[in-house]
Amino acid sequence: MASAGALTILEYFGGEDGNRCGYCKSDSGNLSHGMWAHCLTVQDYQDLIDRGWRRSGKYVYKPLMHQTCCPQYTIRLSAFHFQPTKSHKKVLKKMLKFLQVGEVPHSINDGHSEEQMDSQAEIPVSCDISSMHKSVISEEELKNLNTELDATEKGPEPKQGDTASDCNSGTGDQKAQSANIEVIIQTAPKPGKGADVNKPLCRKAKEIRKERRLQKQLLKQTDKACLTEQPTIISDLKPKATCSKSLEDFIHAAQPESAAHRLEFTRFLCDSPLEPETRPDGPASGYGSFHQQYWLDGKIIAVGVIDILPYCVSSVYLYYDPDYSFLSPGVYSALQEIAFTRELQTKASNLSYYYMGFYIHSCPKMRYKGQYKPSYLLCPESYTWMPIEKCIPLLESSKYSRFSSNAKQGDKDLMTELGRVKILHKRTVMPYTVYKKRRRGPSDESVVKQYAEMVGQTCAERMLLYRT
């Protein structure tokens, strides 16, 4: 079950100021609404991503679709109906050949020249925006909360679909094919179990991999660009751009705790606002944020960050050892996560989708996500899902488009009652009607209204908006 009294507590920052875009390199064309999530339940985050929001660490943002330079559309895949393409099958075969006989493809782009499923291609918003909006509220202010309701207000009626317990019958007994590489899912690293003594060693593949590593080490030692004039401790050196750096070197590099890159690494890849939760009808792993570790010969070669939510597995990011980039780790990890989603669906029938983040048609390098079918894009106005095949022609004519053909179909969760928005003020939970009477100073009704419109009436009544 969820932790006792788990609540979503947010700070809303708005989003009128433009920022630099990592896709088209515009200096101020990137426009989005932002919130800092102190804590976030999995159901609330599920509802938020179904309205176009996405998290980067604890920073949750939603692009201003009709104003931003590169509109970002939420994309999801029906995992059970997924059919791998020839390119996907080539990546799986390439991985199998490497594991079985140590075969390395002649071309680095062999098998994935048409699509680059490299999650590093998706520029995280946390690098510049979230650091500017980082919360300064102490955790003590968010504990021991009181609740105060308006005398005329009644408790909100439970709505259908608010929890994942309203399960629809479904089947998920079909498993996706994937290469035989060890994938460990855990919230904290654990020591490996070692090799299986009952199975014969694949000596040829292991010898070839050792030989490759030895050759690289010899090349590094003879590389003049990486040599230093005076002997010193290697861990204290600042690697040069010409030096190859392994995944472990990056994670365990001896840097001061205040180093900017280490801070951003922690904020983006380690910090998560999601509250862990387990349900009787849910997966054994529970819901929340997880790291999937990919091990090879006792070494971590890649780590995938995912969120397991009531209706989906949401892919957050993947980072990997660049020495294994020839194996297309981005594509391979995506196929593994799709297979993992199908496995979870056999235990939780509602958990049937794989969310790949944002699809950006105006940026050609971000179109690869559309190659995973059947995929659907979220309409930015009606918040309904449309097949990507019907959306592409519209995006070809205009970078921003409404996908729903029904002009009368609007937002079903449109904000209609501002007074019912939940506010956290001076450690007390209250509806906006009570907060409005108690507030001293200029009115902030326009900010609260904008927040409620962005998150929808359901989330606005359930989540707590922190106000000073």
Tab-separated table of C-alpha atoms in Angstrom:
chain	number	residue	atom	x	y	z
A	1	MET	CA	0.000	0.000	0.000
A	2	ALA	CA	0.985	3.627	-0.297
A	3	SER	CA	2.738	5.235	2.610
A	4	ALA	CA	0.294	6.432	5.252
A	5	GLY	CA	-1.179	9.810	4.373
A	6	ALA	CA	0.645	10.054	1.031
A	7	LEU	CA	-0.220	13.364	-0.584
A	8	THR	CA	0.935	15.294	-3.610
A	9	ILE	CA	2.458	18.658	-2.691
A	10	LEU	CA	3.424	21.048	-5.481
A	11	GLU	CA	4.765	24.542	-6.009
A	12	TYR	CA	3.602	26.195	-9.225
A	13	PHE	CA	6.022	28.472	-11.077
A	14	GLY	CA	4.015	29.433	-14.165
A	15	GLY	CA	5.883	29.656	-17.445
A	16	GLU	CA	5.649	32.934	-19.311
A	17	ASP	CA	9.425	33.448	-19.677
A	18	GLY	CA	11.151	31.764	-22.603
A	19	ASN	CA	14.242	29.575	-22.246
A	20	ARG	CA	16.841	28.154	-24.567
A	21	CYS	CA	15.601	25.255	-26.694
A	22	GLY	CA	17.818	22.182	-26.881
A	23	TYR	CA	16.260	21.088	-30.177
A	24	CYS	CA	16.267	24.117	-32.501
A	25	LYS	CA	18.821	26.065	-30.388
A	26	SER	CA	16.505	29.067	-30.068
A	27	ASP	CA	17.672	31.359	-27.260
A	28	SER	CA	14.201	32.015	-25.799
A	29	GLY	CA	11.721	29.960	-27.815
A	30	ASN	CA	11.219	27.139	-25.296
A	31	LEU	CA	8.058	27.920	-23.308
A	32	SER	CA	6.568	25.644	-20.647
A	33	HIS	CA	4.677	25.667	-17.357
A	34	GLY	CA	6.632	24.278	-14.414
A	35	MET	CA	6.006	22.874	-10.933
A	36	TRP	CA	8.297	21.602	-8.206
A	37	ALA	CA	6.971	18.321	-6.795
A	38	HIS	CA	7.906	17.787	-3.144
A	39	CYS	CA	6.012	14.497	-3.247
A	40	LEU	CA	3.797	13.000	-5.908
A	41	THR	CA	1.526	9.964	-5.831
A	42	VAL	CA	1.693	7.581	-8.773
A	43	GLN	CA	-1.992	8.125	-9.593
A	44	ASP	CA	-1.581	11.901	-9.688
A	45	TYR	CA	1.465	11.621	-11.940
A	46	GLN	CA	-0.405	9.215	-14.214
A	47	ASP	CA	-3.181	11.784	-14.584
A	48	LEU	CA	-0.659	14.567	-15.159
A	49	ILE	CA	1.231	12.815	-17.970
A	50	ASP	CA	-2.135	12.094	-19.582
A	51	ARG	CA	-2.516	15.884	-19.752
A	52	GLY	CA	0.898	16.482	-21.319
A	53	TRP	CA	3.084	16.874	-18.212
A	54	ARG	CA	6.453	15.146	-17.744
A	55	ARG	CA	8.965	15.051	-14.916
A	56	SER	CA	12.670	15.785	-14.979
A	57	GLY	CA	13.871	14.784	-11.534
A	58	LYS	CA	11.448	16.542	-9.182
A	59	TYR	CA	10.681	19.267	-11.688
A	60	VAL	CA	7.407	18.661	-13.566
A	61	TYR	CA	6.763	20.651	-16.732
A	62	LYS	CA	4.206	21.026	-19.493
A	63	PRO	CA	5.132	22.728	-22.807
A	64	LEU	CA	3.027	25.684	-23.959
A	65	MET	CA	2.142	23.837	-27.128
A	66	HIS	CA	0.707	26.699	-29.181
A	67	GLN	CA	3.592	29.054	-28.297
A	68	THR	CA	6.779	27.013	-27.870
A	69	CYS	CA	9.200	26.785	-30.775
A	70	CYS	CA	9.220	22.955	-30.822
A	71	PRO	CA	5.847	21.503	-29.715
A	72	GLN	CA	6.291	18.305	-27.704
A	73	TYR	CA	3.488	15.747	-27.923
A	74	THR	CA	3.160	12.965	-25.374
A	75	ILE	CA	3.542	9.596	-27.120
A	76	ARG	CA	2.614	6.149	-25.887
A	77	LEU	CA	2.760	2.635	-27.283
A	78	SER	CA	0.311	-0.237	-26.844
A	79	ALA	CA	2.824	-2.750	-25.503
A	80	PHE	CA	0.698	-5.870	-26.022
A	81	HIS	CA	0.131	-5.084	-29.719
A	82	PHE	CA	3.703	-4.003	-30.423
A	83	GLN	CA	5.276	-5.536	-33.529
A	84	PRO	CA	9.067	-5.106	-33.896
A	85	THR	CA	10.318	-3.805	-37.227
A	86	LYS	CA	13.183	-5.299	-39.228
A	87	SER	CA	15.462	-2.708	-37.680
A	88	HIS	CA	14.419	-3.765	-34.159
A	89	LYS	CA	15.032	-7.430	-34.989
A	90	LYS	CA	18.496	-6.587	-36.325
A	91	VAL	CA	19.388	-4.974	-33.006
A	92	LEU	CA	18.233	-8.066	-31.092
A	93	LYS	CA	20.179	-10.386	-33.395
A	94	LYS	CA	23.252	-8.177	-33.114
A	95	MET	CA	23.096	-8.386	-29.316
A	96	LEU	CA	22.651	-12.177	-29.407
A	97	LYS	CA	25.621	-12.656	-31.729
A	98	PHE	CA	27.786	-10.492	-29.509
A	99	LEU	CA	26.794	-12.443	-26.382
A	100	GLN	CA	27.170	-15.850	-28.014
A	101	VAL	CA	30.302	-15.524	-30.137
A	102	GLY	CA	31.599	-12.010	-29.414
A	103	GLU	CA	30.825	-10.808	-32.932
A	104	VAL	CA	31.180	-7.045	-33.413
A	105	PRO	CA	29.355	-5.440	-36.375
A	106	HIS	CA	31.594	-4.063	-39.130
A	107	SER	CA	29.670	-0.787	-39.176
A	108	ILE	CA	28.799	1.161	-36.039
A	109	ASN	CA	25.460	2.075	-37.582
A	110	ASP	CA	24.720	-1.498	-38.618
A	111	GLY	CA	21.131	-2.313	-37.821
A	112	HIS	CA	19.976	1.068	-36.579
A	113	SER	CA	20.857	3.643	-39.208
A	114	GLU	CA	17.215	4.602	-39.694
A	115	GLU	CA	16.399	5.347	-36.059
A	116	GLN	CA	18.418	6.471	-33.099
A	117	MET	CA	16.654	5.248	-29.962
A	118	ASP	CA	19.152	7.060	-27.788
A	119	SER	CA	17.457	8.681	-24.832
A	120	GLN	CA	20.359	11.089	-24.600
A	121	ALA	CA	18.934	12.703	-27.720
A	122	GLU	CA	16.019	13.980	-25.663
A	123	ILE	CA	17.239	17.171	-24.013
A	124	PRO	CA	16.189	17.211	-20.342
A	125	VAL	CA	14.579	20.438	-19.222
A	126	SER	CA	16.136	20.066	-15.791
A	127	CYS	CA	19.556	21.271	-16.863
A	128	ASP	CA	18.616	24.946	-16.871
A	129	ILE	CA	14.984	25.523	-15.949
A	130	SER	CA	14.544	23.279	-12.925
A	131	SER	CA	17.674	24.641	-11.251
A	132	MET	CA	16.250	28.160	-11.495
A	133	HIS	CA	12.934	27.112	-9.964
A	134	LYS	CA	14.287	24.839	-7.244
A	135	SER	CA	12.147	24.951	-4.115
A	136	VAL	CA	13.468	26.686	-1.009
A	137	ILE	CA	10.779	25.329	1.325
A	138	SER	CA	11.989	23.233	4.233
A	139	GLU	CA	10.531	19.756	4.684
A	140	GLU	CA	9.362	20.686	8.195
A	141	GLU	CA	6.783	23.024	6.677
A	142	LEU	CA	5.242	20.090	4.811
A	143	LYS	CA	4.792	17.818	7.861
A	144	ASN	CA	2.006	17.532	10.456
A	145	LEU	CA	-0.591	19.129	8.217
A	146	ASN	CA	-4.043	20.168	9.400
A	147	THR	CA	-7.231	20.069	7.355
A	148	GLU	CA	-9.850	22.783	7.338
A	149	LEU	CA	-12.938	22.781	5.107
A	150	ASP	CA	-15.387	25.506	4.289
A	151	ALA	CA	-18.603	25.237	6.305
A	152	THR	CA	-20.615	24.967	3.102
A	153	GLU	CA	-18.305	22.475	1.444
A	154	LYS	CA	-18.777	18.754	1.459
A	155	GLY	CA	-16.092	16.191	0.842
A	156	PRO	CA	-15.620	15.430	-2.836
A	157	GLU	CA	-17.427	12.381	-4.131
A	158	PRO	CA	-15.144	9.582	-5.289
A	159	LYS	CA	-14.841	9.510	-9.048
A	160	GLN	CA	-14.484	6.491	-11.235
A	161	GLY	CA	-11.047	6.007	-12.704
A	162	ASP	CA	-9.221	7.819	-9.886
A	163	THR	CA	-7.481	4.632	-8.818
A	164	ALA	CA	-6.073	1.670	-10.656
A	165	SER	CA	-8.293	-0.713	-8.695
A	166	ASP	CA	-11.052	-0.224	-11.282
A	167	CYS	CA	-9.487	-2.828	-13.551
A	168	ASN	CA	-10.731	-3.710	-17.006
A	169	SER	CA	-10.419	-7.304	-18.078
A	170	GLY	CA	-7.503	-7.840	-20.393
A	171	THR	CA	-4.988	-10.415	-21.536
A	172	GLY	CA	-1.246	-10.123	-21.517
A	173	ASP	CA	0.095	-13.666	-21.672
A	174	GLN	CA	2.088	-13.043	-24.804
A	175	LYS	CA	5.755	-12.155	-24.184
A	176	ALA	CA	8.049	-10.049	-26.334
A	177	GLN	CA	11.201	-11.544	-27.740
A	178	SER	CA	14.385	-10.081	-26.342
A	179	ALA	CA	18.085	-10.855	-26.240
A	180	ASN	CA	19.531	-12.805	-23.336
A	181	ILE	CA	21.216	-10.049	-21.369
A	182	GLU	CA	20.766	-9.797	-17.622
A	183	VAL	CA	18.411	-6.974	-16.575
A	184	ILE	CA	18.109	-6.236	-12.868
A	185	ILE	CA	15.324	-4.001	-11.546
A	186	GLN	CA	15.919	-2.495	-8.166
A	187	THR	CA	15.785	0.780	-6.310
A	188	ALA	CA	19.314	0.445	-4.896
A	189	PRO	CA	22.375	-1.353	-6.275
A	190	LYS	CA	23.001	-4.852	-4.920
A	191	PRO	CA	26.011	-7.125	-5.355
A	192	GLY	CA	25.797	-9.560	-8.254
A	193	LYS	CA	25.320	-13.291	-7.776
A	194	GLY	CA	28.201	-14.223	-10.043
A	195	ALA	CA	28.357	-16.786	-12.810
A	196	ASP	CA	26.223	-19.923	-12.834
A	197	VAL	CA	28.655	-22.796	-12.166
A	198	ASN	CA	26.217	-25.306	-13.627
A	199	LYS	CA	26.451	-23.724	-17.066
A	200	PRO	CA	29.511	-23.905	-19.365
A	201	LEU	CA	31.339	-20.666	-19.962
A	202	CYS	CA	31.144	-19.050	-23.370
A	203	ARG	CA	34.931	-18.898	-23.539
A	204	LYS	CA	35.264	-17.602	-27.048
A	205	ALA	CA	33.031	-14.577	-26.495
A	206	LYS	CA	34.639	-13.810	-23.151
A	207	GLU	CA	38.161	-14.040	-24.567
A	208	ILE	CA	37.259	-11.750	-27.433
A	209	ARG	CA	35.739	-9.177	-25.071
A	210	LYS	CA	38.801	-9.331	-22.809
A	211	GLU	CA	41.032	-8.883	-25.824
A	212	ARG	CA	39.041	-5.837	-26.928
A	213	ARG	CA	39.286	-4.288	-23.493
A	214	LEU	CA	43.019	-4.999	-23.342
A	215	GLN	CA	43.551	-3.352	-26.710
A	216	LYS	CA	41.647	-0.271	-25.583
A	217	GLN	CA	43.692	-0.061	-22.413
A	218	LEU	CA	46.899	-0.280	-24.430
A	219	LEU	CA	45.678	2.441	-26.765
A	220	LYS	CA	44.825	4.658	-23.802
A	221	GLN	CA	48.305	4.182	-22.360
A	222	THR	CA	49.958	5.129	-25.639
A	223	ASP	CA	47.648	8.020	-26.391
A	224	LYS	CA	49.783	11.139	-26.019
A	225	ALA	CA	46.737	13.302	-25.468
A	226	CYS	CA	45.949	11.393	-22.290
A	227	LEU	CA	49.472	11.353	-20.844
A	228	THR	CA	50.488	13.654	-18.000
A	229	GLU	CA	53.972	15.008	-17.353
A	230	GLN	CA	53.990	14.217	-13.622
A	231	PRO	CA	52.670	11.070	-11.928
A	232	THR	CA	49.506	11.546	-9.877
A	233	ILE	CA	46.482	9.621	-8.675
A	234	ILE	CA	44.265	8.761	-11.624
A	235	SER	CA	41.001	9.262	-9.721
A	236	ASP	CA	42.010	12.869	-8.989
A	237	LEU	CA	42.609	13.760	-12.624
A	238	LYS	CA	40.062	15.691	-14.630
A	239	PRO	CA	39.597	13.631	-17.813
A	240	LYS	CA	40.256	15.383	-21.089
A	241	ALA	CA	37.835	15.367	-23.979
A	242	THR	CA	40.026	12.913	-25.895
A	243	CYS	CA	40.013	10.327	-23.100
A	244	SER	CA	37.455	7.542	-23.086
A	245	LYS	CA	35.456	7.412	-19.851
A	246	SER	CA	33.566	4.353	-18.641
A	247	LEU	CA	30.204	4.360	-16.888
A	248	GLU	CA	31.802	3.546	-13.523
A	249	ASP	CA	34.395	6.302	-13.996
A	250	PHE	CA	31.629	8.827	-14.489
A	251	ILE	CA	29.528	7.695	-11.529
A	252	HIS	CA	32.391	7.238	-9.067
A	253	ALA	CA	34.632	10.101	-10.254
A	254	ALA	CA	36.299	11.882	-7.347
A	255	GLN	CA	34.664	15.298	-7.580
A	256	PRO	CA	33.641	17.761	-4.858
A	257	GLU	CA	30.107	17.313	-3.581
A	258	SER	CA	29.211	20.774	-4.864
A	259	ALA	CA	30.248	20.006	-8.442
A	260	ALA	CA	27.568	21.225	-10.838
A	261	HIS	CA	27.610	18.086	-13.010
A	262	ARG	CA	27.229	15.803	-9.979
A	263	LEU	CA	24.355	17.956	-8.695
A	264	GLU	CA	22.534	17.783	-12.025
A	265	PHE	CA	23.242	14.041	-12.287
A	266	THR	CA	21.588	13.494	-8.897
A	267	ARG	CA	18.668	15.832	-9.561
A	268	PHE	CA	17.843	14.379	-12.949
A	269	LEU	CA	18.626	10.656	-12.641
A	270	CYS	CA	18.366	9.875	-8.922
A	271	ASP	CA	15.850	12.260	-7.350
A	272	SER	CA	12.199	11.358	-7.819
A	273	PRO	CA	9.074	12.825	-6.202
A	274	LEU	CA	7.061	9.614	-6.690
A	275	GLU	CA	5.819	7.938	-3.510
A	276	PRO	CA	6.404	4.142	-3.629
A	277	GLU	CA	3.140	2.226	-3.533
A	278	THR	CA	1.961	-1.364	-3.627
A	279	ARG	CA	-1.523	-2.666	-4.385
A	280	PRO	CA	-3.039	-6.138	-4.076
A	281	ASP	CA	-3.845	-6.209	-7.785
A	282	GLY	CA	-0.611	-4.498	-8.830
A	283	PRO	CA	2.810	-5.788	-9.879
A	284	ALA	CA	5.084	-7.406	-7.302
A	285	SER	CA	7.619	-4.615	-7.727
A	286	GLY	CA	5.022	-2.041	-6.738
A	287	TYR	CA	4.695	1.414	-8.277
A	288	GLY	CA	7.218	4.256	-8.264
A	289	SER	CA	10.626	5.070	-9.756
A	290	PHE	CA	13.154	2.342	-10.527
A	291	HIS	CA	16.593	1.774	-12.071
A	292	GLN	CA	17.086	-1.096	-14.505
A	293	GLN	CA	20.711	-2.211	-14.508
A	294	TYR	CA	22.220	-3.968	-17.523
A	295	TRP	CA	25.171	-6.175	-16.504
A	296	LEU	CA	27.768	-7.844	-18.726
A	297	ASP	CA	30.709	-9.857	-17.376
A	298	GLY	CA	30.211	-8.438	-13.892
A	299	LYS	CA	30.151	-4.842	-15.138
A	300	ILE	CA	27.290	-2.351	-15.434
A	301	ILE	CA	27.119	-1.236	-19.065
A	302	ALA	CA	23.825	0.685	-18.952
A	303	VAL	CA	21.180	1.962	-16.541
A	304	GLY	CA	17.590	2.746	-17.496
A	305	VAL	CA	15.457	5.024	-15.336
A	306	ILE	CA	11.738	4.171	-15.465
A	307	ASP	CA	8.530	5.021	-13.619
A	308	ILE	CA	5.979	2.257	-13.036
A	309	LEU	CA	2.531	3.867	-12.888
A	310	PRO	CA	-1.022	2.461	-12.627
A	311	TYR	CA	-1.553	2.334	-16.397
A	312	CYS	CA	1.931	2.407	-17.897
A	313	VAL	CA	5.691	2.128	-17.712
A	314	SER	CA	7.137	5.570	-18.390
A	315	SER	CA	10.682	5.685	-19.758
A	316	VAL	CA	12.616	8.541	-18.139
A	317	TYR	CA	16.203	8.201	-19.361
A	318	LEU	CA	18.985	5.801	-20.311
A	319	TYR	CA	22.723	6.281	-19.805
A	320	TYR	CA	25.322	3.735	-20.885
A	321	ASP	CA	29.003	2.956	-21.340
A	322	PRO	CA	29.995	4.509	-24.698
A	323	ASP	CA	32.287	1.541	-25.387
A	324	TYR	CA	29.121	-0.476	-26.103
A	325	SER	CA	27.375	2.036	-28.321
A	326	PHE	CA	27.836	-0.346	-31.283
A	327	LEU	CA	25.188	-2.579	-29.664
A	328	SER	CA	22.512	0.140	-30.007
A	329	PRO	CA	21.768	0.221	-26.258
A	330	GLY	CA	19.027	2.824	-26.710
A	331	VAL	CA	17.007	0.624	-29.062
A	332	TYR	CA	17.752	-2.522	-27.085
A	333	SER	CA	16.699	-0.991	-23.755
A	334	ALA	CA	13.465	0.279	-25.297
A	335	LEU	CA	12.645	-3.222	-26.536
A	336	GLN	CA	13.458	-4.615	-23.087
A	337	GLU	CA	11.180	-2.041	-21.418
A	338	ILE	CA	8.365	-2.884	-23.827
A	339	ALA	CA	8.767	-6.572	-22.985
A	340	PHE	CA	8.837	-5.653	-19.293
A	341	THR	CA	5.570	-3.718	-19.702
A	342	ARG	CA	3.942	-6.760	-21.292
A	343	GLU	CA	5.154	-8.886	-18.409
A	344	LEU	CA	3.654	-6.473	-15.874
A	345	GLN	CA	0.356	-6.484	-17.762
A	346	THR	CA	-0.059	-10.189	-17.026
A	347	LYS	CA	-0.204	-9.265	-13.320
A	348	ALA	CA	-1.906	-5.861	-13.567
A	349	SER	CA	-4.272	-5.783	-16.551
A	350	ASN	CA	-4.589	-1.969	-16.575
A	351	LEU	CA	-0.839	-1.532	-16.935
A	352	SER	CA	-0.747	-1.852	-20.700
A	353	TYR	CA	1.096	1.151	-22.178
A	354	TYR	CA	4.705	2.161	-22.644
A	355	TYR	CA	5.254	5.930	-22.551
A	356	MET	CA	8.295	7.174	-24.487
A	357	GLY	CA	8.188	10.801	-23.364
A	358	PHE	CA	7.646	13.436	-26.062
A	359	TYR	CA	7.383	13.131	-29.822
A	360	ILE	CA	8.766	16.239	-31.569
A	361	HIS	CA	7.933	16.206	-35.252
A	362	SER	CA	9.588	19.584	-35.920
A	363	CYS	CA	12.922	18.049	-34.814
A	364	PRO	CA	13.876	15.264	-37.284
A	365	LYS	CA	16.154	13.433	-34.821
A	366	MET	CA	13.213	13.017	-32.419
A	367	ARG	CA	10.909	11.346	-34.950
A	368	TYR	CA	12.381	7.891	-34.299
A	369	LYS	CA	9.812	7.274	-31.550
A	370	GLY	CA	7.116	7.058	-34.210
A	371	GLN	CA	8.797	3.882	-35.516
A	372	TYR	CA	7.483	1.962	-32.486
A	373	LYS	CA	3.963	0.921	-33.443
A	374	PRO	CA	1.114	1.058	-32.670
A	375	SER	CA	1.783	4.481	-31.125
A	376	TYR	CA	-0.618	7.255	-30.181
A	377	LEU	CA	-0.172	10.996	-29.684
A	378	LEU	CA	-2.026	13.074	-27.103
A	379	CYS	CA	-4.241	15.802	-28.532
A	380	PRO	CA	-3.141	19.057	-26.854
A	381	GLU	CA	-6.715	20.394	-26.671
A	382	SER	CA	-9.062	17.483	-26.030
A	383	TYR	CA	-6.476	15.289	-24.210
A	384	THR	CA	-7.583	12.250	-26.178
A	385	TRP	CA	-5.251	9.744	-27.849
A	386	MET	CA	-5.040	9.556	-31.635
A	387	PRO	CA	-3.121	7.064	-33.825
A	388	ILE	CA	0.147	8.618	-34.926
A	389	GLU	CA	-0.589	7.784	-38.575
A	390	LYS	CA	-3.498	10.266	-38.481
A	391	CYS	CA	-1.399	12.925	-36.755
A	392	ILE	CA	1.630	12.953	-39.086
A	393	PRO	CA	-0.161	14.645	-42.054
A	394	LEU	CA	-1.393	17.389	-39.717
A	395	LEU	CA	2.086	17.961	-38.301
A	396	GLU	CA	3.565	18.104	-41.786
A	397	SER	CA	1.450	21.178	-42.523
A	398	SER	CA	1.794	22.815	-39.088
A	399	LYS	CA	4.130	22.103	-36.171
A	400	TYR	CA	1.223	22.694	-33.770
A	401	SER	CA	-2.035	20.911	-34.459
A	402	ARG	CA	-5.195	19.700	-32.809
A	403	PHE	CA	-5.546	15.973	-33.518
A	404	SER	CA	-9.178	15.366	-32.591
A	405	SER	CA	-11.376	15.846	-35.649
A	406	ASN	CA	-14.435	16.543	-33.510
A	407	ALA	CA	-14.408	20.321	-33.087
A	408	LYS	CA	-16.929	20.115	-30.252
A	409	GLN	CA	-14.827	17.676	-28.236
A	410	GLY	CA	-13.098	19.600	-25.485
A	411	ASP	CA	-11.286	18.939	-22.247
A	412	LYS	CA	-13.428	16.515	-20.212
A	413	ASP	CA	-11.602	17.490	-17.034
A	414	LEU	CA	-11.818	21.228	-17.580
A	415	MET	CA	-11.533	23.355	-14.452
A	416	THR	CA	-15.059	24.435	-13.472
A	417	GLU	CA	-14.922	25.071	-9.714
A	418	LEU	CA	-11.977	27.168	-8.605
A	419	GLY	CA	-13.191	27.168	-5.015
A	420	ARG	CA	-12.588	23.411	-4.687
A	421	VAL	CA	-8.868	23.628	-5.518
A	422	LYS	CA	-6.855	22.225	-2.592
A	423	ILE	CA	-4.402	24.703	-1.026
A	424	LEU	CA	-1.638	24.101	1.517
A	425	HIS	CA	-1.174	27.293	3.529
A	426	LYS	CA	0.681	27.551	6.853
A	427	ARG	CA	0.638	23.754	7.298
A	428	THR	CA	-3.121	23.683	6.866
A	429	VAL	CA	-4.996	22.024	3.994
A	430	MET	CA	-7.977	24.056	2.877
A	431	PRO	CA	-10.077	24.717	-0.219
A	432	TYR	CA	-9.347	27.855	-2.193
A	433	THR	CA	-12.533	29.521	-0.897
A	434	VAL	CA	-11.147	29.454	2.678
A	435	TYR	CA	-7.628	30.394	1.600
A	436	LYS	CA	-8.932	33.379	-0.364
A	437	LYS	CA	-10.574	34.819	2.772
A	438	ARG	CA	-7.463	34.314	4.900
A	439	ARG	CA	-4.856	35.531	2.460
A	440	ARG	CA	-3.192	38.850	3.185
A	441	GLY	CA	-1.745	40.899	0.380
A	442	PRO	CA	-2.449	41.053	-3.347
A	443	SER	CA	-4.737	38.431	-4.874
A	444	ASP	CA	-3.142	35.389	-6.511
A	445	GLU	CA	-6.360	34.105	-8.036
A	446	SER	CA	-5.002	34.334	-11.590
A	447	VAL	CA	-2.046	32.073	-10.686
A	448	VAL	CA	-4.235	29.508	-8.920
A	449	LYS	CA	-6.676	29.543	-11.820
A	450	GLN	CA	-3.891	28.996	-14.350
A	451	TYR	CA	-2.557	26.086	-12.282
A	452	ALA	CA	-6.005	24.469	-12.046
A	453	GLU	CA	-6.549	24.799	-15.785
A	454	MET	CA	-3.225	23.121	-16.502
A	455	VAL	CA	-3.670	20.132	-14.151
A	456	GLY	CA	-7.443	19.694	-14.568
A	457	GLN	CA	-10.292	19.743	-12.047
A	458	THR	CA	-9.687	16.201	-10.745
A	459	CYS	CA	-6.023	16.721	-9.883
A	460	ALA	CA	-6.658	20.240	-8.606
A	461	GLU	CA	-9.103	18.861	-6.020
A	462	ARG	CA	-6.751	16.058	-4.998
A	463	MET	CA	-3.254	17.581	-5.052
A	464	LEU	CA	-2.043	20.290	-2.647
A	465	LEU	CA	-0.850	23.589	-4.099
A	466	TYR	CA	1.598	25.236	-1.704
A	467	ARG	CA	0.988	28.957	-1.161
A	468	THR	CA	2.856	31.304	1.165
